[in-house]
PDB file of C-alpha atoms in Angstrom:
ATOM      1  CA  UNK A   1      53.702   8.520 -45.616  1.00  0.00           C
ATOM      2  CA  UNK A   2      51.286  10.837 -43.806  1.00  0.00           C
ATOM      3  CA  UNK A   3      48.671  10.220 -46.489  1.00  0.00           C
ATOM      4  CA  UNK A   4      48.958   6.453 -46.063  1.00  0.00           C
ATOM      5  CA  UNK A   5      48.685   6.723 -42.269  1.00  0.00           C
ATOM      6  CA  UNK A   6      45.695   9.072 -42.616  1.00  0.00           C
ATOM      7  CA  UNK A   7      44.065   6.663 -45.089  1.00  0.00           C
ATOM      8  CA  UNK A   8      44.535   3.709 -42.736  1.00  0.00           C
ATOM      9  CA  UNK A   9      43.114   5.631 -39.765  1.00  0.00           C
ATOM     10  CA  UNK A  10      40.133   6.758 -41.853  1.00  0.00           C
ATOM     11  CA  UNK A  11      39.573   3.207 -43.093  1.00  0.00           C
ATOM     12  CA  UNK A  12      39.662   1.850 -39.530  1.00  0.00           C
ATOM     13  CA  UNK A  13      37.220   4.526 -38.359  1.00  0.00           C
ATOM     14  CA  UNK A  14      34.906   3.796 -41.276  1.00  0.00           C
ATOM     15  CA  UNK A  15      34.829   0.048 -40.624  1.00  0.00           C
ATOM     16  CA  UNK A  16      34.388   0.595 -36.878  1.00  0.00           C
ATOM     17  CA  UNK A  17      31.368   2.783 -37.528  1.00  0.00           C
ATOM     18  CA  UNK A  18      29.783   0.229 -39.849  1.00  0.00           C
ATOM     19  CA  UNK A  19      26.931  -1.468 -38.027  1.00  0.00           C
ATOM     20  CA  UNK A  20      26.720  -5.165 -38.732  1.00  0.00           C
ATOM     21  CA  UNK A  21      23.012  -5.830 -38.684  1.00  0.00           C
ATOM     22  CA  UNK A  22      21.926  -9.430 -38.304  1.00  0.00           C
ATOM     23  CA  UNK A  23      18.851 -10.457 -40.284  1.00  0.00           C
ATOM     24  CA  UNK A  24      15.516 -10.752 -38.500  1.00  0.00           C
ATOM     25  CA  UNK A  25      15.158 -14.278 -37.229  1.00  0.00           C
ATOM     26  CA  UNK A  26      13.110 -16.633 -35.138  1.00  0.00           C
ATOM     27  CA  UNK A  27      15.403 -18.218 -32.544  1.00  0.00           C
ATOM     28  CA  UNK A  28      18.316 -18.201 -34.960  1.00  0.00           C
ATOM     29  CA  UNK A  29      16.314 -19.192 -38.058  1.00  0.00           C
ATOM     30  CA  UNK A  30      16.294 -16.350 -40.593  1.00  0.00           C
ATOM     31  CA  UNK A  31      13.012 -15.313 -42.158  1.00  0.00           C
ATOM     32  CA  UNK A  32      14.771 -15.459 -45.514  1.00  0.00           C
ATOM     33  CA  UNK A  33      14.393 -19.262 -45.320  1.00  0.00           C
ATOM     34  CA  UNK A  34      11.589 -20.745 -47.362  1.00  0.00           C
ATOM     35  CA  UNK A  35       8.648 -22.215 -45.467  1.00  0.00           C
ATOM     36  CA  UNK A  36       9.784 -25.832 -46.045  1.00  0.00           C
ATOM     37  CA  UNK A  37      13.312 -24.933 -44.887  1.00  0.00           C
ATOM     38  CA  UNK A  38      11.929 -23.258 -41.740  1.00  0.00           C
ATOM     39  CA  UNK A  39       9.754 -26.278 -40.927  1.00  0.00           C
ATOM     40  CA  UNK A  40      12.612 -28.705 -41.645  1.00  0.00           C
ATOM     41  CA  UNK A  41      14.906 -26.680 -39.369  1.00  0.00           C
ATOM     42  CA  UNK A  42      12.355 -26.835 -36.550  1.00  0.00           C
ATOM     43  CA  UNK A  43      11.920 -30.580 -37.128  1.00  0.00           C
ATOM     44  CA  UNK A  44      15.708 -30.955 -36.851  1.00  0.00           C
ATOM     45  CA  UNK A  45      15.482 -29.212 -33.444  1.00  0.00           C
ATOM     46  CA  UNK A  46      13.167 -31.921 -32.160  1.00  0.00           C
ATOM     47  CA  UNK A  47       9.742 -30.480 -32.968  1.00  0.00           C
ATOM     48  CA  UNK A  48       7.071 -32.661 -34.545  1.00  0.00           C
ATOM     49  CA  UNK A  49       4.174 -31.601 -36.738  1.00  0.00           C
ATOM     50  CA  UNK A  50       0.778 -31.517 -35.028  1.00  0.00           C
ATOM     51  CA  UNK A  51      -1.261 -32.506 -38.064  1.00  0.00           C
ATOM     52  CA  UNK A  52      -4.595 -32.001 -36.273  1.00  0.00           C
ATOM     53  CA  UNK A  53      -3.806 -28.299 -35.733  1.00  0.00           C
ATOM     54  CA  UNK A  54      -2.119 -27.678 -39.109  1.00  0.00           C
ATOM     55  CA  UNK A  55      -3.763 -26.261 -42.209  1.00  0.00           C
ATOM     56  CA  UNK A  56      -2.375 -27.967 -45.293  1.00  0.00           C
ATOM     57  CA  UNK A  57      -1.877 -24.789 -47.289  1.00  0.00           C
ATOM     58  CA  UNK A  58      -1.126 -21.946 -44.905  1.00  0.00           C
ATOM     59  CA  UNK A  59      -0.153 -23.079 -41.409  1.00  0.00           C
ATOM     60  CA  UNK A  60       2.028 -25.727 -39.789  1.00  0.00           C
ATOM     61  CA  UNK A  61       1.734 -26.356 -36.037  1.00  0.00           C
ATOM     62  CA  UNK A  62       4.746 -27.899 -34.309  1.00  0.00           C
ATOM     63  CA  UNK A  63       5.162 -29.179 -30.761  1.00  0.00           C
ATOM     64  CA  UNK A  64       8.118 -30.473 -28.766  1.00  0.00           C
ATOM     65  CA  UNK A  65       8.034 -32.518 -25.590  1.00  0.00           C
ATOM     66  CA  UNK A  66       9.374 -30.499 -22.675  1.00  0.00           C
ATOM     67  CA  UNK A  67       8.725 -27.096 -24.252  1.00  0.00           C
ATOM     68  CA  UNK A  68       5.936 -25.006 -22.708  1.00  0.00           C
ATOM     69  CA  UNK A  69       4.849 -23.686 -26.117  1.00  0.00           C
ATOM     70  CA  UNK A  70       3.888 -24.811 -29.573  1.00  0.00           C
ATOM     71  CA  UNK A  71       5.041 -23.088 -32.730  1.00  0.00           C
ATOM     72  CA  UNK A  72       2.777 -22.014 -35.576  1.00  0.00           C
ATOM     73  CA  UNK A  73       4.461 -21.207 -38.893  1.00  0.00           C
ATOM     74  CA  UNK A  74       2.213 -19.223 -41.221  1.00  0.00           C
ATOM     75  CA  UNK A  75       3.201 -18.996 -44.861  1.00  0.00           C
ATOM     76  CA  UNK A  76       2.014 -17.983 -48.291  1.00  0.00           C
ATOM     77  CA  UNK A  77       3.493 -20.177 -50.997  1.00  0.00           C
ATOM     78  CA  UNK A  78       7.105 -20.668 -49.935  1.00  0.00           C
ATOM     79  CA  UNK A  79       7.375 -17.358 -48.066  1.00  0.00           C
ATOM     80  CA  UNK A  80       7.136 -17.360 -44.265  1.00  0.00           C
ATOM     81  CA  UNK A  81       4.595 -14.728 -43.186  1.00  0.00           C
ATOM     82  CA  UNK A  82       4.788 -15.160 -39.407  1.00  0.00           C
ATOM     83  CA  UNK A  83       5.909 -17.458 -36.626  1.00  0.00           C
ATOM     84  CA  UNK A  84       3.901 -17.579 -33.411  1.00  0.00           C
ATOM     85  CA  UNK A  85       4.609 -19.266 -30.101  1.00  0.00           C
ATOM     86  CA  UNK A  86       1.564 -20.185 -28.018  1.00  0.00           C
ATOM     87  CA  UNK A  87       2.449 -20.960 -24.405  1.00  0.00           C
ATOM     88  CA  UNK A  88       0.596 -23.626 -22.432  1.00  0.00           C
ATOM     89  CA  UNK A  89       0.563 -22.377 -18.867  1.00  0.00           C
ATOM     90  CA  UNK A  90      -1.997 -23.233 -16.238  1.00  0.00           C
ATOM     91  CA  UNK A  91      -2.347 -20.166 -14.030  1.00  0.00           C
ATOM     92  CA  UNK A  92      -2.621 -16.426 -14.469  1.00  0.00           C
ATOM     93  CA  UNK A  93       0.404 -15.912 -12.221  1.00  0.00           C
ATOM     94  CA  UNK A  94       2.563 -18.199 -14.371  1.00  0.00           C
ATOM     95  CA  UNK A  95       1.592 -16.348 -17.549  1.00  0.00           C
ATOM     96  CA  UNK A  96       2.302 -12.941 -15.959  1.00  0.00           C
ATOM     97  CA  UNK A  97       5.727 -14.172 -14.833  1.00  0.00           C
ATOM     98  CA  UNK A  98       6.533 -15.680 -18.246  1.00  0.00           C
ATOM     99  CA  UNK A  99       5.334 -12.510 -20.046  1.00  0.00           C
ATOM    100  CA  UNK A 100       7.739 -10.438 -17.956  1.00  0.00           C
ATOM    101  CA  UNK A 101      10.620 -12.849 -18.613  1.00  0.00           C
ATOM    102  CA  UNK A 102       9.983 -12.846 -22.368  1.00  0.00           C
ATOM    103  CA  UNK A 103       9.623  -9.062 -22.474  1.00  0.00           C
ATOM    104  CA  UNK A 104      12.834  -8.498 -20.497  1.00  0.00           C
ATOM    105  CA  UNK A 105      14.739 -11.034 -22.611  1.00  0.00           C
ATOM    106  CA  UNK A 106      13.687  -9.419 -25.890  1.00  0.00           C
ATOM    107  CA  UNK A 107      14.429  -5.963 -24.506  1.00  0.00           C
ATOM    108  CA  UNK A 108      17.959  -7.068 -23.659  1.00  0.00           C
ATOM    109  CA  UNK A 109      18.484  -9.012 -26.902  1.00  0.00           C
ATOM    110  CA  UNK A 110      17.227  -6.217 -29.155  1.00  0.00           C
ATOM    111  CA  UNK A 111      18.587  -3.353 -27.063  1.00  0.00           C
ATOM    112  CA  UNK A 112      15.283  -1.522 -27.403  1.00  0.00           C
ATOM    113  CA  UNK A 113      12.324  -0.572 -25.260  1.00  0.00           C
ATOM    114  CA  UNK A 114       8.996  -2.000 -26.370  1.00  0.00           C
ATOM    115  CA  UNK A 115       5.886  -0.051 -27.202  1.00  0.00           C
ATOM    116  CA  UNK A 116       3.341  -1.207 -24.602  1.00  0.00           C
ATOM    117  CA  UNK A 117      -0.143  -0.069 -25.655  1.00  0.00           C
ATOM    118  CA  UNK A 118      -1.741  -2.241 -22.942  1.00  0.00           C
ATOM    119  CA  UNK A 119      -0.311  -2.859 -19.461  1.00  0.00           C
ATOM    120  CA  UNK A 120      -3.104  -4.093 -17.215  1.00  0.00           C
ATOM    121  CA  UNK A 121      -2.715  -6.974 -14.777  1.00  0.00           C
ATOM    122  CA  UNK A 122      -4.490  -9.474 -16.995  1.00  0.00           C
ATOM    123  CA  UNK A 123      -3.928  -7.993 -20.454  1.00  0.00           C
ATOM    124  CA  UNK A 124      -0.465  -6.880 -21.505  1.00  0.00           C
ATOM    125  CA  UNK A 125       1.059  -6.207 -24.902  1.00  0.00           C
ATOM    126  CA  UNK A 126       4.695  -5.410 -25.676  1.00  0.00           C
ATOM    127  CA  UNK A 127       5.527  -4.585 -29.300  1.00  0.00           C
ATOM    128  CA  UNK A 128       9.154  -4.529 -30.435  1.00  0.00           C
ATOM    129  CA  UNK A 129      10.338  -3.022 -33.708  1.00  0.00           C
ATOM    130  CA  UNK A 130      13.319  -5.206 -34.636  1.00  0.00           C
ATOM    131  CA  UNK A 131      15.657  -4.548 -37.549  1.00  0.00           C
ATOM    132  CA  UNK A 132      13.639  -6.270 -40.270  1.00  0.00           C
ATOM    133  CA  UNK A 133      10.473  -7.243 -38.431  1.00  0.00           C
ATOM    134  CA  UNK A 134       8.146  -6.927 -35.494  1.00  0.00           C
ATOM    135  CA  UNK A 135       7.852  -9.008 -32.343  1.00  0.00           C
ATOM    136  CA  UNK A 136       4.731  -8.836 -30.204  1.00  0.00           C
ATOM    137  CA  UNK A 137       4.375 -10.435 -26.753  1.00  0.00           C
ATOM    138  CA  UNK A 138       0.707 -10.656 -25.732  1.00  0.00           C
ATOM    139  CA  UNK A 139      -0.802 -11.809 -22.435  1.00  0.00           C
ATOM    140  CA  UNK A 140      -4.558 -12.342 -22.097  1.00  0.00           C
ATOM    141  CA  UNK A 141      -5.703 -13.805 -18.796  1.00  0.00           C
ATOM    142  CA  UNK A 142      -9.417 -14.328 -19.126  1.00  0.00           C
ATOM    143  CA  UNK A 143     -11.103 -17.699 -18.595  1.00  0.00           C
ATOM    144  CA  UNK A 144      -8.054 -19.561 -19.859  1.00  0.00           C
ATOM    145  CA  UNK A 145      -4.610 -17.940 -19.490  1.00  0.00           C
ATOM    146  CA  UNK A 146      -2.958 -17.317 -22.854  1.00  0.00           C
ATOM    147  CA  UNK A 147       0.467 -16.039 -23.740  1.00  0.00           C
ATOM    148  CA  UNK A 148       1.792 -15.706 -27.263  1.00  0.00           C
ATOM    149  CA  UNK A 149       4.815 -14.286 -29.039  1.00  0.00           C
ATOM    150  CA  UNK A 150       4.390 -13.285 -32.682  1.00  0.00           C
ATOM    151  CA  UNK A 151       7.338 -12.754 -35.049  1.00  0.00           C
ATOM    152  CA  UNK A 152       6.491 -10.984 -38.328  1.00  0.00           C
ATOM    153  CA  UNK A 153       8.983  -9.852 -40.943  1.00  0.00           C
ATOM    154  CA  UNK A 154       8.545  -6.366 -42.372  1.00  0.00           C
ATOM    155  CA  UNK A 155       7.181  -6.174 -45.887  1.00  0.00           C
ATOM    156  CA  UNK A 156       9.878  -5.693 -48.517  1.00  0.00           C
ATOM    157  CA  UNK A 157       9.659  -2.392 -50.353  1.00  0.00           C
TER     158      UNK A 157
END
């Protein structure tokens, strides 16, 4: 009886210590999806393809009314290489504020501090090392304020 109780306690401790790691994703869409599946999923969320900004073989640009960003899906064959959000904001102050919000949100979501190789007023970079990929939040306020978030899966070994 003691052996069974010990086994059950050990089994419970083992399963409690197991870390359930969710796959790297872009806003809930796993990078294990093929490029057409990723694009179709974004279309189902209300995005439309911006054919003028898309490259027929490597890049699809998507926009959605009411969203302050457009999404670029870069792929090679059927494999998604990267997803990038480019924010359309009009002032340097709005991009600084949005950069801070995005950085804080990712920090909380991932439970990790970013590597910030650049933290000036008008040029900031926050790099996050997620479970299976990298997320980079970049602010460049020069002549035209730009803010982008880049999601890249790690290369499979």
